[in-house]
XYZ file of C-alpha atoms in Angstrom:
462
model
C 0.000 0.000 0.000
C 1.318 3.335 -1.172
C 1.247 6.287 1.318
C -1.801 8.255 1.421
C -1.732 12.055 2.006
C -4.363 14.197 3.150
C -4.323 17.038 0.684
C -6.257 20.520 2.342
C -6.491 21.438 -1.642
C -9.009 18.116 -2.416
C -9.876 17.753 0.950
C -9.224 14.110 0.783
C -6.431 11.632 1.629
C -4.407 10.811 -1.760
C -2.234 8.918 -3.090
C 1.547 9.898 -2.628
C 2.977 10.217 -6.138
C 6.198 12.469 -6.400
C 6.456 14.287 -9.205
C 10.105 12.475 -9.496
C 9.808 9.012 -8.681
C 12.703 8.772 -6.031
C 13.352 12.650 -5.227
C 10.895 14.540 -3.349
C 10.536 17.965 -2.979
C 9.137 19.610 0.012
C 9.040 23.303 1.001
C 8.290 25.079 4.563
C 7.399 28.177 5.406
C 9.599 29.291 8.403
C 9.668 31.891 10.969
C 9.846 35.394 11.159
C 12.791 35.498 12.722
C 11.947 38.627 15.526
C 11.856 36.397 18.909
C 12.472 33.196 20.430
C 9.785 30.550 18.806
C 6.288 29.404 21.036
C 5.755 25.614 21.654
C 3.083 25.977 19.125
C 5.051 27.600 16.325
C 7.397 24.365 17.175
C 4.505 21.986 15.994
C 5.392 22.449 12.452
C 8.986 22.445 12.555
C 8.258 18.901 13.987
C 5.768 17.734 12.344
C 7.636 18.539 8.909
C 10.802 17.269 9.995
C 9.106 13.747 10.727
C 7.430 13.628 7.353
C 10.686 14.331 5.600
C 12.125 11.419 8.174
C 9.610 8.884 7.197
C 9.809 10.076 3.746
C 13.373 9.028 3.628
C 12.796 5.517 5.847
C 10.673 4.569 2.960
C 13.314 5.290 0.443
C 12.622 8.174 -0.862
C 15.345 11.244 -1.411
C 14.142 14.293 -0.142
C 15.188 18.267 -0.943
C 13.576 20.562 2.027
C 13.430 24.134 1.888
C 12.422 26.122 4.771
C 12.719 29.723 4.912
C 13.419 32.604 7.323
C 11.791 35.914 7.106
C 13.997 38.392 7.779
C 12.662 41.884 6.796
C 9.385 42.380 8.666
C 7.850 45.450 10.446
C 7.807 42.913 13.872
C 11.778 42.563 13.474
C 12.200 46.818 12.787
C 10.355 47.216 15.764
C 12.599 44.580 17.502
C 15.545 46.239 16.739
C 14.545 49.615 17.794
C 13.760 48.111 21.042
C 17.214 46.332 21.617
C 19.196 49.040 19.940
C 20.101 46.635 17.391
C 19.989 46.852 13.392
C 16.940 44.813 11.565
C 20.044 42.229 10.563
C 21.472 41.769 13.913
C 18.072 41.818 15.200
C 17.558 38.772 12.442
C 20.864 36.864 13.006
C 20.257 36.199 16.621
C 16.852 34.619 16.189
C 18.087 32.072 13.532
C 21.263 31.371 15.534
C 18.416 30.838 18.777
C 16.002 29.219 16.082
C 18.773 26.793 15.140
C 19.600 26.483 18.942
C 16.311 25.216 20.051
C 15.178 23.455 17.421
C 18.318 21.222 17.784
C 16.893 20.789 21.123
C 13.822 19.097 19.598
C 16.132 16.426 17.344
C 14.797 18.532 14.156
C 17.318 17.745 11.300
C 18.381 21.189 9.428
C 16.562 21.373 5.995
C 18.334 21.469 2.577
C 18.579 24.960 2.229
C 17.324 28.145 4.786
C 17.072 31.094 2.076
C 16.341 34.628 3.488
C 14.481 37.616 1.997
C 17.223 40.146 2.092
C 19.571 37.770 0.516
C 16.696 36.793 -2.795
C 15.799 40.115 -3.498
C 16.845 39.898 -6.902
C 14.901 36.715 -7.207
C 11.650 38.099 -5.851
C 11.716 41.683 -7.881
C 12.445 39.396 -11.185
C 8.906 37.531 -10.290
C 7.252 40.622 -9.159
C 8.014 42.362 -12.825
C 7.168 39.305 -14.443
C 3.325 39.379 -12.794
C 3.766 43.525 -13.814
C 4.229 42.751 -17.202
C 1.871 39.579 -17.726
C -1.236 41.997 -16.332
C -1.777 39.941 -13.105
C 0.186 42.891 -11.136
C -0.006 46.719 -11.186
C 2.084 49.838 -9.797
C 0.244 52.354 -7.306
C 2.154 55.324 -5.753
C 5.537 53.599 -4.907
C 3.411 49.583 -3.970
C 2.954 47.009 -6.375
C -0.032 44.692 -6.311
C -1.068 41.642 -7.501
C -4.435 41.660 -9.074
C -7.163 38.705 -7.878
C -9.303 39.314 -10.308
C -6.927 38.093 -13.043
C -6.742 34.530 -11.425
C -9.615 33.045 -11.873
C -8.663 30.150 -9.550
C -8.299 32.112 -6.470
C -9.953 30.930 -3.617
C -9.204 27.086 -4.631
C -7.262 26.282 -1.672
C -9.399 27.748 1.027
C -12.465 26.803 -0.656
C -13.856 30.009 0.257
C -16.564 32.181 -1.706
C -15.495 35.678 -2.807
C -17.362 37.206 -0.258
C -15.766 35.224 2.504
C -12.571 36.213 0.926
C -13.140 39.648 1.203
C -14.404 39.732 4.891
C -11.516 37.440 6.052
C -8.704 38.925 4.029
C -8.113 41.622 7.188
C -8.402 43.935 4.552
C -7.587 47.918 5.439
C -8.992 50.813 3.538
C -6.870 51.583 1.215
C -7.070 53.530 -2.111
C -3.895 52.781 -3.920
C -5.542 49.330 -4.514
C -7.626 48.538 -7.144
C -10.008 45.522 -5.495
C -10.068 44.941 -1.817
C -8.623 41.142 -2.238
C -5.554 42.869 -4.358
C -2.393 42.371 -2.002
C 1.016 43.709 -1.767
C 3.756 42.418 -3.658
C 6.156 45.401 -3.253
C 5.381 48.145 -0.399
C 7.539 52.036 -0.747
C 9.891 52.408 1.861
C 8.352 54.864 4.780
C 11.320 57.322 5.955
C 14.330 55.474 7.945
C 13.081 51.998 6.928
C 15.429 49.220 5.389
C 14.937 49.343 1.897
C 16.220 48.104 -1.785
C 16.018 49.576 -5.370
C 13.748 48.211 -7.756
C 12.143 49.454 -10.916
C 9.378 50.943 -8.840
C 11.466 52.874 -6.049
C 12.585 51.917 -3.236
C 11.044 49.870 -0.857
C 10.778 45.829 0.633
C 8.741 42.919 -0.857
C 5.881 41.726 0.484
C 5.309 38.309 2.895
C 3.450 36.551 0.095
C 6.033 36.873 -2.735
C 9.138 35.715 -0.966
C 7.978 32.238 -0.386
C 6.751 31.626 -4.789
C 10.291 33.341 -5.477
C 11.937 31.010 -2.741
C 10.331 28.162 -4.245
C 10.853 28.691 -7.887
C 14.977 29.373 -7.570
C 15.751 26.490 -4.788
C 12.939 23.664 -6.247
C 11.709 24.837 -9.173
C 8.526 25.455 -10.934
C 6.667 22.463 -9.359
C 6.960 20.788 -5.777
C 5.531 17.895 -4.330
C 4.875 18.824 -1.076
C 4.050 22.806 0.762
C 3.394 22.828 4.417
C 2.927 25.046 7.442
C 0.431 25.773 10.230
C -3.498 25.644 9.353
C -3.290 29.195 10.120
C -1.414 29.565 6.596
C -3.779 28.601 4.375
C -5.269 31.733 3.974
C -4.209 33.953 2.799
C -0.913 33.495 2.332
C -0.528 30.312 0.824
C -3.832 30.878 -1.294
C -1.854 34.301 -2.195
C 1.448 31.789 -2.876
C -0.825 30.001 -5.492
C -1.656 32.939 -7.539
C 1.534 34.415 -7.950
C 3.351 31.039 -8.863
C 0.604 29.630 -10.862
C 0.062 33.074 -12.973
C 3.859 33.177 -14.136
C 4.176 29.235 -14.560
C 0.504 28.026 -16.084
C 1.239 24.751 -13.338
C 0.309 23.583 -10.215
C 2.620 24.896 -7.643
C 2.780 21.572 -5.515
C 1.016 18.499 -5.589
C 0.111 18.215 -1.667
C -0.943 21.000 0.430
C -0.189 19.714 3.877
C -1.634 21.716 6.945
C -0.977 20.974 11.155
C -3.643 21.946 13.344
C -2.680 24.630 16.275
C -1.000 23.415 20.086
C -3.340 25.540 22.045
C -2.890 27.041 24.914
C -6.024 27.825 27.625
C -8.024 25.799 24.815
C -7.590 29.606 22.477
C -4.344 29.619 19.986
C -1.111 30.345 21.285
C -0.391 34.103 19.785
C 2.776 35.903 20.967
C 0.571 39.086 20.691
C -1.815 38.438 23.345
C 0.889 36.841 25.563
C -0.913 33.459 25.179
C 2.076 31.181 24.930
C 5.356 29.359 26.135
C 8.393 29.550 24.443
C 10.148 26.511 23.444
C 13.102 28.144 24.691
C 11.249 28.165 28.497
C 10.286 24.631 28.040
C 13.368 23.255 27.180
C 14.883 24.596 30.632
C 12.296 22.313 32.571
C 12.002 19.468 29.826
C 14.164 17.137 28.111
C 13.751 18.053 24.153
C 13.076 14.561 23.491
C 9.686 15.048 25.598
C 8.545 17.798 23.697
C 9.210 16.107 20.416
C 7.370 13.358 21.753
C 4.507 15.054 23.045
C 4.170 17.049 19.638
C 4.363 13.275 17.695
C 1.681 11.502 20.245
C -1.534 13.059 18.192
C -2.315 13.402 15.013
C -0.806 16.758 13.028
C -4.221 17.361 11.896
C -5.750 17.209 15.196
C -5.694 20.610 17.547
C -4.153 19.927 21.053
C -4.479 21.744 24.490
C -1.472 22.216 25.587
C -0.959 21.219 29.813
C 1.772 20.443 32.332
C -0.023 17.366 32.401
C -0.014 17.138 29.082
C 4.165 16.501 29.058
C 3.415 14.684 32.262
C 1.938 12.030 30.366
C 4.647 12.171 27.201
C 7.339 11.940 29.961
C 5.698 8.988 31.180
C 4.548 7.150 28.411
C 8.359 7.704 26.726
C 9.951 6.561 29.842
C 7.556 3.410 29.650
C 9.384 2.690 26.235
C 12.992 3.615 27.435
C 12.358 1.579 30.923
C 11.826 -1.696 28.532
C 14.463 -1.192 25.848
C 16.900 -0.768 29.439
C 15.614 -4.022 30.742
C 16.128 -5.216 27.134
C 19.737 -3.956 27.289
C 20.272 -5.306 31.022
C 19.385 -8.878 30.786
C 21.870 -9.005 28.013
C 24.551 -9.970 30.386
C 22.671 -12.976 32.028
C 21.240 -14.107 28.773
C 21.907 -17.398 27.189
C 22.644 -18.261 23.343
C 20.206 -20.692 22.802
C 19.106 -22.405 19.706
C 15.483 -21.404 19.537
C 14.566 -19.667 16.706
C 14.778 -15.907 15.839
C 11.385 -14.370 17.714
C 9.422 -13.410 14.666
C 8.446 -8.966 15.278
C 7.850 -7.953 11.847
C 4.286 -7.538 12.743
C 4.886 -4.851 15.366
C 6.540 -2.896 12.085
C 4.210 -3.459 9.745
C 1.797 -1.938 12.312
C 4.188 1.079 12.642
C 4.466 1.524 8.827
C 0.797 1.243 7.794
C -0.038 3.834 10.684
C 2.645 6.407 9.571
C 1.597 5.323 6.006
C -1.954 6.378 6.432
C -1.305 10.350 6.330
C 1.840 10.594 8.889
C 0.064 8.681 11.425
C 2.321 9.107 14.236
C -0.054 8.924 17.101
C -1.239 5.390 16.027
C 2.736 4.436 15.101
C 3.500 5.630 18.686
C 0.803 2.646 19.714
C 2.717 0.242 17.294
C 5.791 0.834 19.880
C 3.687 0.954 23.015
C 2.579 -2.434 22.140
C 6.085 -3.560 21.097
C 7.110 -2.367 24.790
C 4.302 -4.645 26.273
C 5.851 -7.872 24.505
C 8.898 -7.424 25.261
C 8.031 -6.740 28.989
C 6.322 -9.901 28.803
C 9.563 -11.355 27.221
C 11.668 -10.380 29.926
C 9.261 -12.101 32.869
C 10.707 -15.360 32.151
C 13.627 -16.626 33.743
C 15.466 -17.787 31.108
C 16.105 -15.113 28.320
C 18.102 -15.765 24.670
C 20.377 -13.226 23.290
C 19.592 -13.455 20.080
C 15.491 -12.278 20.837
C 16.900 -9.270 23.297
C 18.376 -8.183 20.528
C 16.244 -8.381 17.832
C 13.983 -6.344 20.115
C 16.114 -4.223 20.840
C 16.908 -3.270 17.260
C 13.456 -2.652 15.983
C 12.959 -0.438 19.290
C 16.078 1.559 17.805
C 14.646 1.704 14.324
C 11.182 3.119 15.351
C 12.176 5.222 17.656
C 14.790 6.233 15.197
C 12.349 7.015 12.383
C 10.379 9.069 14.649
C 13.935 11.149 15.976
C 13.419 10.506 19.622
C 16.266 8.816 21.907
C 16.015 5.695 23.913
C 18.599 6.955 26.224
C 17.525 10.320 28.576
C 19.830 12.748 27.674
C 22.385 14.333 30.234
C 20.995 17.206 31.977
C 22.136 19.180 35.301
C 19.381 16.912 36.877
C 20.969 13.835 35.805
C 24.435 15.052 37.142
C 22.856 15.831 40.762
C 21.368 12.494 40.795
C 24.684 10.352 39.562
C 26.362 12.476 42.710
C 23.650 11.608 45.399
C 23.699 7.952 44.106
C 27.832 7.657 44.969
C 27.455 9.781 47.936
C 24.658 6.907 48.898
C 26.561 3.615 47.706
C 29.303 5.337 50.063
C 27.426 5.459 53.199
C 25.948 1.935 52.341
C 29.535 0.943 52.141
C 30.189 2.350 55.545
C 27.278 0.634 56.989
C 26.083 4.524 57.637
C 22.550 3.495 56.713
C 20.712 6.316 58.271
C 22.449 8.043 55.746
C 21.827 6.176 52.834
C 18.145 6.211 53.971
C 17.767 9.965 53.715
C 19.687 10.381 50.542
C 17.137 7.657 49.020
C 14.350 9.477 50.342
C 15.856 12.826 48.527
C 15.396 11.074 45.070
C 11.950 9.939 45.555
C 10.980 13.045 46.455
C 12.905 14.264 43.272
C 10.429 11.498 41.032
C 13.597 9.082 40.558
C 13.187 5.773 41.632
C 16.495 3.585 41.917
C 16.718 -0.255 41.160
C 19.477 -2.341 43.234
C 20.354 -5.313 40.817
C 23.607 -7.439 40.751
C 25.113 -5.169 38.648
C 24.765 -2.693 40.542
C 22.456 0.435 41.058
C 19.809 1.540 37.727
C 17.811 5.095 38.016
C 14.936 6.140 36.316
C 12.263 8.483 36.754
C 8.963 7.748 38.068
């Protein structure tokens, strides 16, 4: 069975057919690049990152493209507040982009283009729209005209007068139609700016991604994502630029996440409504987050809660706890001349779930259920090597697919609890038991619950 995509353009799963048989090619929009990221503008930089994963674990090469925005009226106004130029303001937010989203396993795309750095790109595509008739010049802005696309609206599936009413339009008389939108906006006095054939001034948010597109993919991609939030109107607005200079579909699937809420209303930096990854990641392990963001659906909205990563933490623990006991018996296990335990169903389970549109809250069950056998597995007294490790390895290649660690990774906690463990294997050692008592009862009150086996003392978390 093929992969099936759910495609917000039909509305419908599909399906997946790159345009190249064996090289896929997938495009982003990224940040504007003006603050540290939310936890809910970090949904799509995971949820994109895992598709390009599994696209690859199925065999497929993939070229991603995700772009930064850097030229925005949010980052001038950033920089005036820190005292900082629009650039600088711009080159410490990708440097703390690439920071944290390291901190969530996400693999760096292909390429990260920037506005200021395509500007020759996007004025090119802006005169080309001028000159074709679907763009016109008005006092210093150029706009592109809706009227001449008769297609728009395909992607929202909106009527015209829903268009109009949702397009946030302002009253403004250079334009010609309310829906018209900016391609190219005049400079205003003291604002970065660039040459072009109609004075100066800055592109437009809309433009920069169909240039971006067209010089790093081409004319036609298989795959454009982002946050529901997108749809309209910018990529609706992506459409009718790209498809009125190239007579083709811009990409084949039109992938959309849902919103990580926050107080059950969407996490908005603007009414203070939010976390910052950046927060997060000082109380939680990256791998939690990444696993919390993979444990529903993309397409489904979640509420964001403390008890929310409560129940990632524990639930990815549960999964870590076996593959240790998997790892641990290894050294009292026996050849044996059984034969190999037969798992492949657990990973067909896994595949068809992430092969039915990304599936990754019902592949997530695959490896819950692969945890459960093995834990059964390991309750007999007699264990073979050969089976430990064959379930072992599939836990490493699902969990691998999906970019989350078997293995907790090395924080400041973990440091303070290696310390308190020697300082209490010391007292034990000098029969100072009193000692050792209290020193246990300081990690169960710190949620770590310790495990004295032959070969010596295991930790976990509760």
């Amino acid at each position: 069975m093929s992969i099936q995509v759910y495609n917000t353009l039909s509305r419908q799963k599909e399906p997946f057919q790159p345009l190249d048989a064996n090289q896929v090619k997938m495009y982003v929009c990224g940040p504007t690049v003006y603050n540290f990221f939310h936890i809910g503008n970090a949904r799509p930089f995971v949820v994109f990152d895992q598709v390009r994963r599994y696209l690859k674990y199925r065999g497929y090469n993939v070229k991603y493209v995700m772009n930064f925005t850097d030229v925005d009226d949010k980052i001038i106004k950033r920089g005036l507040q820190e005292g900082i130029s629009p650039q600088e303001v711009a080159d410490k937010y990708v440097e703390a982009f690439f920071t944290d989203v390291e901190a969530l396993h996400v693999t760096r795309a292909d390429v990260y283009p920037r506005v200021t750095e395509e500007m020759n790109e996007i004025i090119a595509m802006i005169q080309e729209l001028v000159e074709t008739g679907h763009a016109y010049e008005s006092g210093g802005d150029v706009y592109f005209s809706e009227r001449s696309f008769p297609e728009y609206g395909k992607l929202s599936k909106q009527t015209m007068e829903n268009l109009v009413a949702g397009a946030r339009v302002d009253v403004n008389d250079k334009k010609q139609n309310p829906t018209d939108f900016a391609l190219w906006k005049a400079a205003k006095p003291g604002e970065i700016a660039w040459s072009s054939p109609w004075g100066e001034g800055r592109p437009g948010w809309h433009i920069e991604c169909s240039a971006m597109i067209r010089k790093h993919l081409g004319e036609q991609i298989d795959i454009h994502g982002g946050g529901v939030d997108l749809t309209f109107p910018h990529h609706e607005n992506e459409i009718a630029q790209s498809e009125s200079c190239t007579h083709k579909p811009l990409a084949t699937y039109w992938m959309h996440n849902e919103f990580l809420n926050l107080n059950n209303e969407k996490m908005s930096k603007s009414t203070g409504n939010f976390f910052t990854t950046r927060e997060l990641l000082e109380k939680y392990e990256g791998a939690v987050l990444r696993f919390l963001l993979l444990s529903a659906h993309y397409r489904n909205p979640v509420n964001f809660s403390e008890e929310l990563v409560e129940n990632a933490q524990n639930g990815l623990d549960r999964i870590r706890a076996s593959y240790a006991n998997l790892k641990h018996r290894l050294e009292s296990s026996t050849d044996g001349d059984a034969e190999k335990v037969d798992l492949e169903h657990f990973r067909a389970q896994f595949v068809a779930a992430m092969d039915d549109d990304f599936n990754t809250a019902d592949g997530i069950t695959a490896i819950f259920e692969l945890a459960s056998d093995a834990n059964k597995y390991l309750r007999q007294e007699t264990v073979e090597r050969q089976t430990l490790q064959a379930y072992m390895a599939l836990f490493e290649e699902l969990m691998g697919v999906l970019a989350v660690p078997l293995a907790a990774e090395k924080a400041n906690l973990d440091a303070e609890v290696e310390q308190l463990i020697v300082e209490r294997t010391e007292a034990r050692a000098s029969k100072n038991w009193a000692r050792a008592d209290e020193i246990r009862d300081k990690l169960t009150e710190m949620g770590i619950v310790l495990e004295d086996t032959p070969q010596g003392i295991r930790w976990r978390r509760k």
